[in-house]
Coordinates of C-alpha atoms and ligand atoms in Angstrom, one line a residue:
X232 CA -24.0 44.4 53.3
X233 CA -24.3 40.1 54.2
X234 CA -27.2 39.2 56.5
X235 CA -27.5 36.1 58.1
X236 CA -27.3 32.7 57.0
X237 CA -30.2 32.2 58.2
X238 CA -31.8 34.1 55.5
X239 CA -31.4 31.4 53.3
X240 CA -32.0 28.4 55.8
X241 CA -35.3 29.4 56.6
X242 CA -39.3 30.2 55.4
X243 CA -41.6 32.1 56.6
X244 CA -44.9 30.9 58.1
X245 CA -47.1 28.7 55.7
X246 CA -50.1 29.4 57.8
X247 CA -49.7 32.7 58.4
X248 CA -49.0 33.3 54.9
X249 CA -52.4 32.0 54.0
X250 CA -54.6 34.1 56.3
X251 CA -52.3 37.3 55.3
X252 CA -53.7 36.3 51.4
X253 CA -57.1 35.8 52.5
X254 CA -57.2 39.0 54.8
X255 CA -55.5 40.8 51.8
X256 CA -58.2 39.6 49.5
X257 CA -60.7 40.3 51.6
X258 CA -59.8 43.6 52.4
X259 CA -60.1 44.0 48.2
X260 CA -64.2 43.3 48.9
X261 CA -63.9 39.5 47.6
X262 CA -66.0 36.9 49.6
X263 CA -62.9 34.6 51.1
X264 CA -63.8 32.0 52.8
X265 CA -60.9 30.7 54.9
X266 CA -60.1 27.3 55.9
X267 CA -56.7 28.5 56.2
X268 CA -55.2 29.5 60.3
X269 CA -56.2 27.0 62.7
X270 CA -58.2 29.8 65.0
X271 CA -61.4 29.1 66.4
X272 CA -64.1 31.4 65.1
X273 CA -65.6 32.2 68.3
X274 CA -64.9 35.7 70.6
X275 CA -62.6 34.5 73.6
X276 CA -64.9 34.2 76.5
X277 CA -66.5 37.3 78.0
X278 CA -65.0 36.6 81.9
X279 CA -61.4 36.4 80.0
X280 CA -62.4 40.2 78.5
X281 CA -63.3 41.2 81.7
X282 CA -60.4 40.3 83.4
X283 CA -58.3 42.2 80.9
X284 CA -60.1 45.5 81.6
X285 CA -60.1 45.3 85.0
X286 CA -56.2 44.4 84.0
X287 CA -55.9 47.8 82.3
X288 CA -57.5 49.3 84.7
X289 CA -54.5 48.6 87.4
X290 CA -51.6 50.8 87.7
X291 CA -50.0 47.6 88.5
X292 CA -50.4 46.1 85.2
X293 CA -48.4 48.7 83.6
X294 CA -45.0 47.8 84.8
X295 CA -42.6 45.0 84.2
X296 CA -43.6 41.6 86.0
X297 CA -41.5 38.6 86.3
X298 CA -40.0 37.2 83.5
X299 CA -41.5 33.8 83.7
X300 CA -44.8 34.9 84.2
X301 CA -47.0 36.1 86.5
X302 CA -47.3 33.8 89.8
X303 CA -50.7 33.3 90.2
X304 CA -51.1 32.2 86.7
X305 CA -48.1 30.2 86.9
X306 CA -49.9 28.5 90.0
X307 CA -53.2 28.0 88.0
X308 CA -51.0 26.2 85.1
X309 CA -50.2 24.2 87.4
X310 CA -53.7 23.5 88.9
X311 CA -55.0 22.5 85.8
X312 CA -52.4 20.7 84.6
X313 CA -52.8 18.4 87.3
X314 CA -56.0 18.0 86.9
X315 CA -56.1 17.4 83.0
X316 CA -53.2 16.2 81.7
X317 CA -52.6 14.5 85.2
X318 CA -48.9 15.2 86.0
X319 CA -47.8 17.5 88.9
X320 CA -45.2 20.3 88.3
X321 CA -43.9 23.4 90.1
X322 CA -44.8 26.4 89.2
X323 CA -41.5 27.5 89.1
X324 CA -41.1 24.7 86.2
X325 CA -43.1 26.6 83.8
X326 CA -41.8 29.5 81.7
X327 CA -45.1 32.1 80.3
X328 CA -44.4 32.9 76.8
X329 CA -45.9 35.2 73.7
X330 CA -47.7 31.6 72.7
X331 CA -46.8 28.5 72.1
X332 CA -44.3 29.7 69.2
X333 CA -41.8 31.8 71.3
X334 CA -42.4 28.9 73.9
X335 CA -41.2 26.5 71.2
X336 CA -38.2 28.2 70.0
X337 CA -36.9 29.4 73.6
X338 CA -37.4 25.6 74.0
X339 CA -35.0 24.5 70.6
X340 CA -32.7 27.6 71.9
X341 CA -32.3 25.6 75.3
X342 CA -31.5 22.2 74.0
X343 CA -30.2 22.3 70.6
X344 CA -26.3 23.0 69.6
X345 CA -25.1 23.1 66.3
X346 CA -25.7 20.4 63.9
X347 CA -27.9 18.5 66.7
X348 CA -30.4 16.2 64.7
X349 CA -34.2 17.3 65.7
X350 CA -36.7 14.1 64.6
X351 CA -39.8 15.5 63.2
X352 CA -42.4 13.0 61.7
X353 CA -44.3 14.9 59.0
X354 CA -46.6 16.0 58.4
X355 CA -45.7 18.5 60.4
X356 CA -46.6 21.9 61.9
X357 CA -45.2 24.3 59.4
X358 CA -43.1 26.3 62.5
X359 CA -41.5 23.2 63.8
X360 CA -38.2 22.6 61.5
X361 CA -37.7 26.5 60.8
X362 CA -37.2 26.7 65.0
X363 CA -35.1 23.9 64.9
X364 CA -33.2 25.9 62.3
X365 CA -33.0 28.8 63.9
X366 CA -31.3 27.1 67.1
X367 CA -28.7 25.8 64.8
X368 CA -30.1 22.3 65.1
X369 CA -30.8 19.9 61.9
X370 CA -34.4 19.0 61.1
X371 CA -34.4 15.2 60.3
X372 CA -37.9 14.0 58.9
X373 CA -39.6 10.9 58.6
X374 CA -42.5 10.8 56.4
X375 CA -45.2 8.9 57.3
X376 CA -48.7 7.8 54.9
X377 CA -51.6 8.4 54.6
X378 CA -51.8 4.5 54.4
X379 CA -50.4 4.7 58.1
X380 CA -53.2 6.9 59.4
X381 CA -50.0 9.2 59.1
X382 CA -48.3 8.2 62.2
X383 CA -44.9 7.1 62.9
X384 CA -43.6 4.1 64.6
X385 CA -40.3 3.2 66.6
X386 CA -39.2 1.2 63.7
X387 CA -39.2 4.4 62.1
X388 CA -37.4 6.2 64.5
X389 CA -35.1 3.6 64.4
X390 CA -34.2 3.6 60.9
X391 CA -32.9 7.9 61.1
X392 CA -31.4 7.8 65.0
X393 CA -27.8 8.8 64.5
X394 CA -25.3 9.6 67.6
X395 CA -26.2 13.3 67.0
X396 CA -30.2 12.1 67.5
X397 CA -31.4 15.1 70.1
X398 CA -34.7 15.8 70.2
X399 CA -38.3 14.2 68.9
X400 CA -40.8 16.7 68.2
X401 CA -44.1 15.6 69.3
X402 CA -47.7 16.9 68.7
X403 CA -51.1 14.7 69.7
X404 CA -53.8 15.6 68.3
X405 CA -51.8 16.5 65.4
X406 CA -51.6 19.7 63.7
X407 CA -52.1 19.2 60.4
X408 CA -53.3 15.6 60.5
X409 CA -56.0 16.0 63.0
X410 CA -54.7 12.4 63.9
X411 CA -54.7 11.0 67.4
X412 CA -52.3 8.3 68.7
X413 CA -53.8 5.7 71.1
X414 CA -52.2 4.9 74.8
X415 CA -50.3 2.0 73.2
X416 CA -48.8 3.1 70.4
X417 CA -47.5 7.0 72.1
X418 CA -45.8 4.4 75.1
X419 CA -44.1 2.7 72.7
X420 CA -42.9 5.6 71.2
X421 CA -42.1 7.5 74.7
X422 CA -40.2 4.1 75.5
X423 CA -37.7 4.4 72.7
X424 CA -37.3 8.2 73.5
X425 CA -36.7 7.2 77.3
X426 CA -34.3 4.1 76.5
X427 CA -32.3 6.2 74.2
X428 CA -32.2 8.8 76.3
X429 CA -32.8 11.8 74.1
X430 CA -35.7 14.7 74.5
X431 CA -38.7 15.1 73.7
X432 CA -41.0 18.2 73.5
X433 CA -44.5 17.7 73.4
X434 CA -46.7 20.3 71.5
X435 CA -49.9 19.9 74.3
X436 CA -51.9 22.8 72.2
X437 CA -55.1 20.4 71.4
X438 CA -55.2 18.5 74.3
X439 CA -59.2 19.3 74.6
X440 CA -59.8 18.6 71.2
X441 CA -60.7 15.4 70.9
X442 CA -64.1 13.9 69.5
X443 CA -63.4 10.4 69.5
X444 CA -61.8 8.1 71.6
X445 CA -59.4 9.0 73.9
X446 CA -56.4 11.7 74.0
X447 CA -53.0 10.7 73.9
X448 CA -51.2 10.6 77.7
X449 CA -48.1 13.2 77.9
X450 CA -44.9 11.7 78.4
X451 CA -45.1 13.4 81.2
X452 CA -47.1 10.9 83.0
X453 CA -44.3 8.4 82.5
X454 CA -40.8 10.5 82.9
X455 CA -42.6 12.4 86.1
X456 CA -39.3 14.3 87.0
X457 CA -39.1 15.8 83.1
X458 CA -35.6 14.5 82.7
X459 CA -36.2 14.0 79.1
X460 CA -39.7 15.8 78.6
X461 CA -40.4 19.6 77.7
X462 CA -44.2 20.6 77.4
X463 CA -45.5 23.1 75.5
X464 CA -49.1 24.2 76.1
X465 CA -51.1 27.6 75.9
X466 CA -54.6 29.0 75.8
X467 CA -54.9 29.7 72.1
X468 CA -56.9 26.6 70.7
X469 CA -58.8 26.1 73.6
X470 CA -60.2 28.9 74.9
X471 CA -60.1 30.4 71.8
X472 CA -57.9 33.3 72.5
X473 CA -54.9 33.2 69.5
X474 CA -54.3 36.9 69.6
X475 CA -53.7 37.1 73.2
X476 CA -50.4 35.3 72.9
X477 CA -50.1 33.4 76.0
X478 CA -48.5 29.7 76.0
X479 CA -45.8 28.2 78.2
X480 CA -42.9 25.7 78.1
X481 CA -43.0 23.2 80.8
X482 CA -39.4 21.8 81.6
X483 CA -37.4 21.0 84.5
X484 CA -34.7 22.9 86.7
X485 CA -31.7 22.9 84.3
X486 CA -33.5 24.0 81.1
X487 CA -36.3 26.1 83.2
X488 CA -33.0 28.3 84.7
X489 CA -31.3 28.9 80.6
X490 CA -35.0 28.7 78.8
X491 CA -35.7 32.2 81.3
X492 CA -32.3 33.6 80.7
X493 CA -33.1 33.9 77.2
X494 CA -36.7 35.0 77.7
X495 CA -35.3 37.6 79.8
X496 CA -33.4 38.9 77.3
X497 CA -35.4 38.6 74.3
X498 CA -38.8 39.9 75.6
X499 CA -39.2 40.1 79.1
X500 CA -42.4 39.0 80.6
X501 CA -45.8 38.3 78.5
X502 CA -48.2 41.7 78.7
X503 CA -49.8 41.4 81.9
X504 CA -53.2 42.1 80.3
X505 CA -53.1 39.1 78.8
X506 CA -51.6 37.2 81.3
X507 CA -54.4 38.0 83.9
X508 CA -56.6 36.9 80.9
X509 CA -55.1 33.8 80.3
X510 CA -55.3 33.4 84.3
X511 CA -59.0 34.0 84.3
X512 CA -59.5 31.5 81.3
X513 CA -58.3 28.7 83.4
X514 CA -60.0 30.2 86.6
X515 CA -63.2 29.3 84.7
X516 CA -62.7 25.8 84.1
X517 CA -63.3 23.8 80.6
X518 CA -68.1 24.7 79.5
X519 CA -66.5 27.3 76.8
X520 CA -64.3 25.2 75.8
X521 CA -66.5 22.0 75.8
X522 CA -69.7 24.1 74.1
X523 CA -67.1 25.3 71.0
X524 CA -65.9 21.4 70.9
X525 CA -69.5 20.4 70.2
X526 CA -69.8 23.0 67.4
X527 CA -66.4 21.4 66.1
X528 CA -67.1 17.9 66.3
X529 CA -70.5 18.8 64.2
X530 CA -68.2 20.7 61.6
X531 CA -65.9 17.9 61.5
X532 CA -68.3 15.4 60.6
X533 CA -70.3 17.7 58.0
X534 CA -66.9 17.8 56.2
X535 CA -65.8 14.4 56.4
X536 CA -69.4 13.6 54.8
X537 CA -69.7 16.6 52.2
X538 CA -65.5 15.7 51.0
X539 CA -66.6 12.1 50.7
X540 CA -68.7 13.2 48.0
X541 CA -66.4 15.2 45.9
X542 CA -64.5 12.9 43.1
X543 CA -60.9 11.8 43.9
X544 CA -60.5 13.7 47.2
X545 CA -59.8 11.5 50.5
X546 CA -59.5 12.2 53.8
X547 CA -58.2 10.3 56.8
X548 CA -60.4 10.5 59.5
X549 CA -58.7 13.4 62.2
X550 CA -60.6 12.5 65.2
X551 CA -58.7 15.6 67.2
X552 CA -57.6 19.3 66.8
X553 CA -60.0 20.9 64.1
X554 CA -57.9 20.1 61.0
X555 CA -58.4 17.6 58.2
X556 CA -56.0 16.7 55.8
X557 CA -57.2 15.8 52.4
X558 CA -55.6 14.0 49.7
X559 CA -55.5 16.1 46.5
X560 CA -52.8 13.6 44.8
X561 CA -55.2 12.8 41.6
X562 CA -55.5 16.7 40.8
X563 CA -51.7 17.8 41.0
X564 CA -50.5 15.5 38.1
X565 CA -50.4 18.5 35.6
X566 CA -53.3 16.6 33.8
X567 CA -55.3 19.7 35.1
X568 CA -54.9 23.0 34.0
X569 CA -51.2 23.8 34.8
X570 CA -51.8 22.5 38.8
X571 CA -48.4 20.4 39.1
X572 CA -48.5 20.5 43.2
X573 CA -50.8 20.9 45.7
X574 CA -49.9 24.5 45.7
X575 CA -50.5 24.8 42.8
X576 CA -54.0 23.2 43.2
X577 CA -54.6 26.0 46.9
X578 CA -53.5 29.2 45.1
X579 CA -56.0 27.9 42.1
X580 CA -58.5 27.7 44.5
X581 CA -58.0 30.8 46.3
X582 CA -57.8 32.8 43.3
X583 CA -60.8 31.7 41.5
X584 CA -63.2 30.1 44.3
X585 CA -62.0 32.5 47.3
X586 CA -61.6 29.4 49.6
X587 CA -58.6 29.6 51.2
X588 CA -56.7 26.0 52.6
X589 CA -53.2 25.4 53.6
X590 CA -50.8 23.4 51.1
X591 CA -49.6 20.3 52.5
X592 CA -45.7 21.8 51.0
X593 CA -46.2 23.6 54.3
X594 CA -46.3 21.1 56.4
X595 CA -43.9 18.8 54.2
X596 CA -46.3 16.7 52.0
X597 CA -46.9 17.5 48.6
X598 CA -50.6 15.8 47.3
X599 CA -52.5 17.3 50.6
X600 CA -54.1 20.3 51.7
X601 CA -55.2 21.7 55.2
X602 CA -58.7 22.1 56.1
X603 CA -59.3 23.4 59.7
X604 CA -62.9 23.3 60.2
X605 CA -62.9 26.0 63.2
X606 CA -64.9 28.3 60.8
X607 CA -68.7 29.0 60.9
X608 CA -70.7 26.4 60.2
X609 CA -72.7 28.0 57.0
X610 CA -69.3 29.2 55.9
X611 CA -67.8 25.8 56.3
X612 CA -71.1 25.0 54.4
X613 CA -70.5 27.7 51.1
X614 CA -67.2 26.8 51.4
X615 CA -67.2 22.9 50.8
X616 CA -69.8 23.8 48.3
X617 CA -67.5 26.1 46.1
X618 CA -65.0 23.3 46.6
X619 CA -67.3 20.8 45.0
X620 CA -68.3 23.4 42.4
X621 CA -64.3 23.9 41.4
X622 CA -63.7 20.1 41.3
X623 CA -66.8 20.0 39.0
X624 CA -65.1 22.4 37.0
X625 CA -61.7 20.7 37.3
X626 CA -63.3 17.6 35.8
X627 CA -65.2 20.0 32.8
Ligands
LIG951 N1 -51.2 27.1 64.8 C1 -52.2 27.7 63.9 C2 -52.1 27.0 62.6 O1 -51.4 26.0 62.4 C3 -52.0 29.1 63.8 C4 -51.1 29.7 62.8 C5 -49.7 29.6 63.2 O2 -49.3 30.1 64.2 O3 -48.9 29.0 62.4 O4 -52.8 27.4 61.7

């Protein structure tokens, strides 16, 4: 019997595939040392465990709650919203979903209609083109360099903008790049977004993750009344609490009232355990979150220093999220073994070092891989060091 379409148009999860291979490897007793998921290594915080037993605890807890999410952590979004990423929204604005990936996709479900043309500078996260696909819209990429600190410009944007142009995804800090725009050059971009009066959805996950200079402002700041600006945000990255599965969409009235029709029929609300734990993590303000930056900002640098010493690989300097992206070009020429790509070059590595990184394929550059450095700091130590071992090799 046919399935969908669909079957064909999209891929599963690069990321997730990774940590799947690592876990699966590890489970076999070898010593895997990933660099693989972006997940910090650190337990979430004990007051956010404690909330979610006193959580179990209530009868309360056990029944359905409102689709959008609970109130009084829809009301503590928007606290702290206000007072980091400095724009005021309603709480009945904000839509509570299983992380920032159902967030995203009830997001591209919201906007998108067939053959709508989704801009999405890559690198990119690995989830953002198969969402786009799976609204029926059409991912349209522009590839920026390494040379260009891997950023894209309105020029850029210019040069693919077609009457069917929809949407620009957006993510600052970036994940894979670790790169940060300045003030200057996201306005510009914002502008051109504004002028030509098309969306854009702004993946807000890192906002705390930034070690040098200054974050990028949200859109949001400029186009206060969201009439072209969707938000995503959750607690994942910075309160280190992935398998919780709470993010949110941001949006106003007219995609709010369609982005919870579909939430309401596809899951319902988020588990309130982990709701009231999400709730409690922003109760609590930003120390956790500012003690595990310092441990990631030290990891960051070790890396940058240790990769500068390891023939032909290059980094550009990701001064936000906890993700490098390193240039493997020189060793994905065939010249090596049989490595023709870069994943070639990861699944070498993997198999015969047990260090596990992302392939830039994944996030649509061939030549790179993905190092997140939100792993222990003596295995992020072992690990760089079996790196440096297997390039030694490489180069007999
Ligand atoms: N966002 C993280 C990453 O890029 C988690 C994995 C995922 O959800 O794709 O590694």
């Amino acid at each position: 019997m046919e399935i969908s379409k669909l079957d064909k148009l999209i891929k599963p999860s690069g990321t997730m595939a990774i940590s799947n291979k690592a876990r699966e490897l590890k489970s076999q007793g070898k010593p895997v040392i990933g660099f693989g998921a972006g997940e910090p290594d650190f337990p979430s915080p004990e007051y956010v465990v404690e909330a979610a037993k006193e959580a179990i605890e209530d009868p309360k807890n056990h029944k359905y709650s409102p689709v959008a999410g609970l109130a009084s952590l829809r009301n503590e979004i928007a606290r702290t919203t206000l007072e980091y990423s400095g724009f005021e929204i309603d709480p009945n604005n904000i839509l509570v979903s299983n992380g920032g990936k159902q967030a995203i996709i009830t997001c591209m479900l919201a906007i998108l209609n067939p053959s709508d043309e989704v801009i999405i500078p890559a690198p990119y996260w690995t989830t953002y083109p198969e969402a786009v696909k799976i609204a029926g819209g059409n991912p349209i990429f522009i590839q920026s360099t390494k040379e260009q600190d891997f950023k894209i410009d309105v020029d850029m944007l210019e040069s693919v903008k077609t009457d069917k142009t929809k949407l620009l995804i957006w993510c600052s800090p970036s994940n894979p790049t670790g790169v940060v725009y300045s003030k200057e050059e996201a306005d510009a971009i914002y502008q051109w977004v504004f002028d030509n009066n098309i969306w854009i959805m702004s993946d807000e996950l890192y906002e705390h993750l930034v070690y040098e200079g200054e974050n990028t402002p949200s859109p949001a700041l400029i186009d206060k009344n969201l009439n072209n600006t969707l938000i995503i945000n959750g607690v994942s990255k910075a309160y280190s609490m992935t398998g919780w599965r709470v993010g949110w969409l941001i949006a106003n009235n007219e995609v709010m009232g369609l982005a919870k029709k579909i939430q309401s029929q596809a899951t319902s609300n988020v588990s309130n355990v982990s709701q009231l734990a999400a709730e409690s993590a922003l109760k609590n303000g930003l120390d956790v979150t500012k003690e595990m930056k310092i441990a990631f900002d030290r990891r960051r640098n070790y890396a940058i220093k240790k990769l500068e010493t390891i023939d032909n690989l290059s980094v550009v300097n990701g001064s936000g999220a906890f993700y490098l992206y390193v240039d493997v070009n020189f060793y994905c020429t065939g010249k090596f073994l049989n490595i023709n790509s870069s994943e070639d070059f990861c699944n070498w590595l993997i198999e015969n070092y047990f260090i596990a990184f992302v392939p830039g394929e994944v996030f649509g550059t061939n030549g790179f891989m993905r190092l997140s450095y939100a792993l222990s700091d003596q295995e992020l130590e072992e690990g760089l060091e079996r790196l440096a071992t297997a390039i030694n090799d490489l180069n007999g």
